[in-house]
Amino acid sequence: MGWFNRKKKHIAPTTKKTVIPDGQWVKCDDCGELLHVKQLEVNSWVCLKCNHHFRIGSEEYIKILLDENSFKETEKKMRSANPLEFVDTKDYNERLKTSMKKTGLNDAVRTGIGKINGKKVAFAAMDFKFIGGSMGSVVGEKIARIIDKALENKIPLIIVSQSGGARMMEGALSLMQLAKTSARLTRLADAHIPYISILTDPTTGGTTASYAMLGDINIAEPKALIGFAGPRVIKQTIGRDLPKGFQRSEFLLEKGFVDMIVNRKELKDKISLLLDFLG
Amino acid sequence: MINNILDFEKPIVELEQKIEEMKKLDDNLDIKEEIKTLEEKINHLKKSVYENLTRWQRVQLARHPQRPYTLDYIYNMTEDFVELHGDRLFRDDKAIVGGLAKLGNEKVMIIGHQKGRDTKSNLYRNFGMPNPEGYRKALRLMKMAEKFNIPIITMLDTPGAYPGLEAEERGQAEAIARNLFEMSKMRVPIIVVIIGEGASGGALGIGVGNRVLMLENTWYSVISPESCSSILWRSWEYKEQAAEALKLTAKDLLELKIIDRIIPEPLGGAHKNQEEMAKILKEVLLEELAALKKMKPEKLVEDRIEKFGAMGVYIE
């Protein structure tokens, strides 16, 4: 064996990224099938051949889950203030500016009031493409305020999570958003207002360790990565490869942490049915 | 002792040793004046060193192997401690300890992370890194405290929740989330003290209180400086810069309005005088407890939700 050969065979590189490339034709990350964007959009960004769920953002979830033109966005202008004046290899202000320009979003979550099959709901959807969907002060505050809106209007709450966890660049302030959002949810629970949490790929770290796991009903999309510690960290800790399917939706269903896995195409009707039961 | 001296402690320790040697010398030698001058010099040096520690140096003090841990505080501050074990679901997690105790004249439920002092005890305590059953044990004890109207004191000192395979299988995230939710609505006073390392969700998982206090030489943040360095700088070498950037000291957190109060440590840090440290903490806890006991249960809940609700900085 050559000196350059990797000795530890059991450590494999982590999974590849999934992003929707620009242009009219897209290759499925899973089966490689070439699909037309229009075709995919009609199919809720689910591969027509292999059922792979493409990673989409708040804009798409608003279209897929809410009745047409029913979404009224709240706290649209809220943005990060860089309270720590955080600088790593890049200035946090710069990171924010770049992300805002690239995504057209102000932060990693959008909130508002909308309708699901005619029923009014308080709605939030996160965007992984904005600094890894990380939760800093803005995400925490927007989630807290949409919980307040649900409470005020006595309407159910739906949160679509997609996040790498708490945002490092706001230090302990980000961490406190876990407590802020979870604490606020107790009021909703006391008022007997239903909260349905939708976990999409990926939902990890502080987001999972707060509101994403606290739904009256937790629903996962197929094969989404859901967990607390990231797979890379766990792999380093235990020093071996992780079992196939570890921290995927199917694993969480088996271990008892989500109620069900629902195909994105059926998600709206499933939520609608559940809200029928819960009020 | 000599192995456990941090770099910035060295000049102080060297001077201290010199004085000890001089004191052992013949009484006939007239060096009393000299010793006195040296002692003054040491005090001066200590003050200037410990007042001007960098953030990274505070992180090092927070991890000092001689630093008092939860059980040390319990033994030094309280009487009649009865340890309670297990989450009634899976097993007893040794990285979180808890039980009933008397703090002065007050009955309290004390719960905290527990590290070990040597390799063997550290393996037993899993280096103070809880699994889900640790958080669930803590919750069980807190609910018991609520049932019998006993105030809760939690002590935070963990390098993080354990990032293991089984921890994920048993729902580490759910266990922490559940605690944040349930702690918010406890109808008894909760006082949280960061006594060492406050690493992320693993620390916050027992950290939702009416009062959040931090010892002078501790840290509390969303991630450890090392992990932050490895993710943002893609190397483990930038931990000092990461510690600076994260603004993770007691002073920083007081300015950010995340904690209510900084508890001073004996000169040189809590490990220099464990009994003195415990005495200081006990007084503070009794004072805070007296104030919180005047609040009605509904008010305590409201206060906690509003307190954490006010944390965060953003532009509208």
Coordinates of C-alpha atoms in Angstrom, one line a residue, chain B residues 1-314:
Chain B
M1 CA 0.0 20.8 41.8
I2 CA 2.7 22.0 39.5
N3 CA 1.2 20.4 36.3
N4 CA -2.0 22.3 36.7
I5 CA -0.6 25.8 36.4
L6 CA -1.8 27.9 33.5
D7 CA 0.7 30.0 31.6
F8 CA -0.5 33.3 33.1
E9 CA -0.4 31.9 36.6
K10 CA 3.3 31.0 36.4
P11 CA 4.9 34.3 37.4
I12 CA 2.6 34.4 40.5
V13 CA 3.3 30.8 41.5
E14 CA 7.1 31.4 41.0
L15 CA 7.0 34.4 43.4
E16 CA 4.9 32.5 45.9
Q17 CA 7.4 29.7 45.9
K18 CA 10.3 32.2 46.4
I19 CA 8.6 33.6 49.5
E20 CA 8.0 30.1 50.9
E21 CA 11.7 29.4 50.5
M22 CA 12.7 32.6 52.1
K23 CA 10.4 32.0 55.1
K24 CA 12.2 28.7 55.6
L25 CA 15.6 30.4 55.9
D26 CA 17.3 31.1 59.2
D27 CA 15.4 33.4 61.5
N28 CA 18.6 35.4 62.2
L29 CA 18.8 36.7 58.7
D30 CA 17.0 40.0 58.5
I31 CA 14.8 39.4 55.5
K32 CA 11.4 40.2 56.9
E33 CA 11.3 43.5 55.1
E34 CA 12.2 41.8 51.8
I35 CA 9.5 39.2 52.3
K36 CA 6.9 41.9 52.9
T37 CA 7.9 43.8 49.8
L38 CA 7.6 40.6 47.8
E39 CA 4.2 39.8 49.2
E40 CA 3.0 43.3 48.2
K41 CA 4.4 42.7 44.8
I42 CA 2.5 39.4 44.5
N43 CA -0.8 41.0 45.5
H44 CA -0.2 43.7 43.0
L45 CA 0.7 41.3 40.3
K46 CA -2.3 39.1 41.0
K47 CA -4.7 42.0 40.8
S48 CA -3.4 43.2 37.5
V49 CA -3.2 39.7 36.0
Y50 CA -6.7 38.6 37.0
E51 CA -8.3 41.9 36.1
N52 CA -6.9 41.9 32.6
L53 CA -7.4 38.3 31.5
T54 CA -8.2 37.7 27.9
R55 CA -11.4 35.9 27.1
W56 CA -9.5 32.8 26.2
Q57 CA -7.7 32.9 29.6
R58 CA -11.1 33.0 31.3
V59 CA -12.1 29.9 29.3
Q60 CA -9.0 28.2 30.6
L61 CA -9.8 29.2 34.2
A62 CA -13.4 27.9 33.7
R63 CA -11.9 24.5 32.8
H64 CA -9.3 24.5 35.5
P65 CA -8.9 20.9 36.7
Q66 CA -9.0 22.0 40.3
R67 CA -12.2 24.1 39.9
P68 CA -15.1 23.3 42.2
Y69 CA -17.9 21.2 40.5
T70 CA -21.6 20.9 41.4
L71 CA -21.0 18.3 44.1
D72 CA -18.3 20.4 45.7
Y73 CA -20.7 23.3 46.0
I74 CA -23.4 21.0 47.3
Y75 CA -21.1 19.7 50.0
N76 CA -19.6 23.1 50.9
M77 CA -22.9 25.1 50.8
T78 CA -25.7 22.8 51.9
E79 CA -26.6 20.3 54.6
D80 CA -28.6 17.0 54.5
F81 CA -28.1 16.5 50.7
V82 CA -30.1 13.5 49.4
E83 CA -29.1 12.6 45.9
L84 CA -31.9 11.3 43.7
H85 CA -31.1 9.1 40.7
G86 CA -32.6 8.1 37.4
D87 CA -35.0 9.4 34.8
R88 CA -37.5 6.5 35.3
L89 CA -37.3 5.8 31.6
F90 CA -33.9 4.5 30.6
R91 CA -31.1 4.9 33.3
D92 CA -29.3 7.2 35.6
D93 CA -27.0 9.7 33.8
K94 CA -23.9 10.4 35.9
A95 CA -23.1 13.6 34.0
I96 CA -26.1 15.4 35.7
V97 CA -26.5 15.1 39.5
G98 CA -29.4 16.3 41.6
G99 CA -31.2 16.1 44.8
L100 CA -32.8 17.7 47.8
A101 CA -30.7 19.8 50.1
K102 CA -30.9 22.5 52.8
L103 CA -29.3 25.8 51.9
G104 CA -29.2 27.7 55.2
N105 CA -32.8 27.4 56.3
E106 CA -34.2 26.9 52.8
K107 CA -35.2 23.6 51.3
V108 CA -34.0 23.5 47.7
M109 CA -33.7 21.1 44.7
I110 CA -30.2 21.4 43.4
I111 CA -29.4 20.0 39.9
G112 CA -26.1 20.4 38.0
H113 CA -23.7 19.0 35.5
Q114 CA -21.0 17.0 37.1
K115 CA -17.4 16.5 35.7
G116 CA -14.8 14.2 37.1
R117 CA -11.3 15.0 38.5
D118 CA -9.3 12.2 36.9
T119 CA -9.5 9.9 34.0
K120 CA -11.4 7.3 35.9
S121 CA -14.0 9.7 37.3
N122 CA -14.2 11.5 34.1
L123 CA -15.2 8.4 32.2
Y124 CA -17.8 7.7 34.9
R125 CA -19.1 11.2 34.5
N126 CA -18.7 11.2 30.7
F127 CA -16.7 14.4 31.1
G128 CA -19.8 16.2 32.2
M129 CA -21.6 15.6 28.9
P130 CA -25.1 14.5 29.4
N131 CA -27.2 12.1 27.4
P132 CA -30.9 12.6 26.9
E133 CA -31.6 10.6 30.2
G134 CA -29.6 13.3 32.0
Y135 CA -32.0 16.0 30.9
R136 CA -35.0 13.8 31.6
K137 CA -33.7 13.1 35.1
A138 CA -33.3 16.8 35.7
L139 CA -36.9 17.4 34.5
R140 CA -38.2 14.7 36.7
L141 CA -36.6 16.3 39.7
M142 CA -37.8 19.7 38.8
K143 CA -41.3 18.5 38.4
M144 CA -41.0 16.9 41.9
A145 CA -39.8 20.2 43.2
E146 CA -42.7 22.0 41.7
K147 CA -45.1 19.5 43.2
F148 CA -43.8 20.1 46.7
N149 CA -43.3 23.8 46.2
I150 CA -39.5 23.7 46.6
P151 CA -37.3 26.2 44.7
I152 CA -34.9 24.9 42.1
I153 CA -31.2 25.8 41.8
T154 CA -29.3 24.6 38.7
M155 CA -25.6 24.7 38.1
L156 CA -24.2 24.7 34.6
D157 CA -20.8 23.2 33.8
T158 CA -20.6 21.2 30.6
P159 CA -18.5 21.1 27.5
G160 CA -21.8 20.2 25.7
A161 CA -24.5 17.6 25.4
Y162 CA -22.9 14.3 24.4
P163 CA -22.7 14.1 20.5
G164 CA -23.0 10.3 20.4
L165 CA -24.9 7.8 18.3
E166 CA -27.1 6.6 21.2
A167 CA -27.8 10.1 22.4
E168 CA -29.3 10.8 18.9
E169 CA -31.3 7.6 19.0
R170 CA -32.8 8.5 22.3
G171 CA -33.6 12.1 21.2
Q172 CA -31.0 14.5 22.5
A173 CA -32.7 17.4 20.8
E174 CA -36.2 16.4 22.0
A175 CA -34.9 16.1 25.6
I176 CA -33.3 19.6 25.6
A177 CA -36.3 21.1 23.8
R178 CA -38.7 19.5 26.3
N179 CA -36.7 20.9 29.2
L180 CA -36.7 24.5 27.8
F181 CA -40.5 24.2 27.4
E182 CA -41.2 22.7 30.8
M183 CA -38.7 24.9 32.7
S184 CA -40.4 28.0 31.3
K185 CA -43.6 27.1 33.1
M186 CA -42.4 25.8 36.4
R187 CA -44.4 27.4 39.2
V188 CA -41.5 27.6 41.6
P189 CA -38.5 29.9 41.6
I190 CA -35.5 28.8 39.5
I191 CA -32.0 30.2 39.9
V192 CA -29.4 29.2 37.3
V193 CA -25.7 29.6 38.1
I194 CA -23.0 29.1 35.5
I195 CA -20.1 27.6 37.6
G196 CA -17.7 26.6 34.8
E197 CA -18.4 25.9 31.1
G198 CA -21.7 26.9 29.6
A199 CA -21.5 25.2 26.2
S200 CA -24.6 25.6 24.1
G201 CA -27.8 23.6 24.2
G202 CA -26.2 21.1 26.6
A203 CA -25.9 23.9 29.2
L204 CA -29.2 25.7 28.4
G205 CA -31.0 22.4 28.7
I206 CA -31.1 23.0 32.5
G207 CA -30.6 26.8 32.2
V208 CA -34.0 28.5 32.0
G209 CA -34.4 30.5 35.2
N210 CA -35.9 33.6 36.8
R211 CA -32.3 34.6 37.7
V212 CA -29.2 33.7 35.7
L213 CA -26.0 34.2 37.5
M214 CA -22.4 33.7 36.3
L215 CA -19.3 33.2 38.3
E216 CA -16.5 35.7 37.3
N217 CA -14.3 33.2 35.5
T218 CA -16.8 31.2 33.4
W219 CA -18.0 31.2 29.9
Y220 CA -21.4 30.7 28.2
S221 CA -22.0 30.6 24.5
V222 CA -23.6 28.9 21.5
I223 CA -20.5 26.9 20.8
S224 CA -17.0 26.3 22.3
P225 CA -14.2 28.5 21.0
E226 CA -12.5 25.3 19.6
S227 CA -15.5 24.1 17.6
C228 CA -16.2 27.7 16.4
S229 CA -12.6 27.9 15.2
S230 CA -12.9 24.6 13.4
I231 CA -16.1 25.6 11.6
L232 CA -15.5 29.2 10.7
W233 CA -11.7 29.2 10.3
R234 CA -11.6 25.6 9.2
S235 CA -8.7 25.0 11.7
W236 CA -8.4 24.3 15.5
E237 CA -5.8 27.0 15.7
Y238 CA -8.0 30.1 16.0
K239 CA -9.6 29.3 19.4
E240 CA -8.2 32.6 21.0
Q241 CA -9.7 34.7 18.2
A242 CA -13.0 32.6 18.3
A243 CA -13.2 33.2 22.1
E244 CA -12.8 37.0 21.5
A245 CA -15.3 37.0 18.7
L246 CA -17.9 35.0 20.6
K247 CA -17.9 37.5 23.6
L248 CA -18.5 34.7 26.0
T249 CA -17.4 36.0 29.4
A250 CA -19.6 37.0 32.4
K251 CA -18.9 40.6 31.7
D252 CA -19.9 40.3 28.0
L253 CA -23.1 38.5 28.9
L254 CA -24.0 41.1 31.5
E255 CA -23.6 43.8 28.9
L256 CA -25.7 41.7 26.4
K257 CA -28.4 41.5 29.1
I258 CA -28.3 37.7 29.1
I259 CA -27.3 37.3 32.7
D260 CA -28.4 39.2 35.8
R261 CA -25.3 39.2 37.9
I262 CA -21.6 38.4 38.1
I263 CA -20.5 36.5 41.2
P264 CA -16.9 37.5 42.2
E265 CA -14.4 34.7 42.7
P266 CA -11.6 34.6 45.3
L267 CA -8.4 36.2 43.9
G268 CA -6.9 33.8 41.4
G269 CA -10.1 32.0 40.7
A270 CA -12.6 29.6 42.4
H271 CA -10.0 26.8 42.5
K272 CA -7.7 28.8 44.8
N273 CA -10.2 28.7 47.6
Q274 CA -13.2 26.3 47.2
E275 CA -14.7 27.0 50.7
E276 CA -14.5 30.8 50.2
M277 CA -16.1 30.4 46.8
A278 CA -18.9 28.3 48.2
K279 CA -19.5 30.8 51.0
I280 CA -19.8 33.7 48.5
L281 CA -22.2 31.8 46.3
K282 CA -24.3 30.6 49.2
E283 CA -24.9 34.2 50.3
V284 CA -25.9 35.3 46.8
L285 CA -28.2 32.4 46.4
L286 CA -30.0 33.1 49.7
E287 CA -30.4 36.7 48.8
E288 CA -31.8 35.9 45.4
L289 CA -34.1 33.2 46.8
A290 CA -35.5 35.5 49.4
A291 CA -36.6 38.0 46.6
L292 CA -38.0 35.3 44.3
K293 CA -40.0 33.6 47.1
K294 CA -42.1 36.7 47.3
M295 CA -43.4 36.2 43.8
K296 CA -46.6 34.3 43.1
P297 CA -46.4 31.2 41.0
E298 CA -48.1 32.8 37.9
K299 CA -45.8 35.8 38.2
L300 CA -42.7 33.5 38.3
V301 CA -43.8 31.8 35.0
E302 CA -44.6 35.1 33.4
D303 CA -41.3 36.6 34.5
R304 CA -39.3 33.7 33.0
I305 CA -41.1 33.8 29.6
E306 CA -40.7 37.6 29.4
K307 CA -37.1 37.5 30.6
F308 CA -36.0 35.2 27.7
G309 CA -38.4 36.9 25.4
A310 CA -36.5 40.2 25.8
M311 CA -33.1 38.6 24.8
G312 CA -31.9 39.3 21.3
V313 CA -30.8 42.3 19.2
Y314 CA -32.2 43.1 15.8

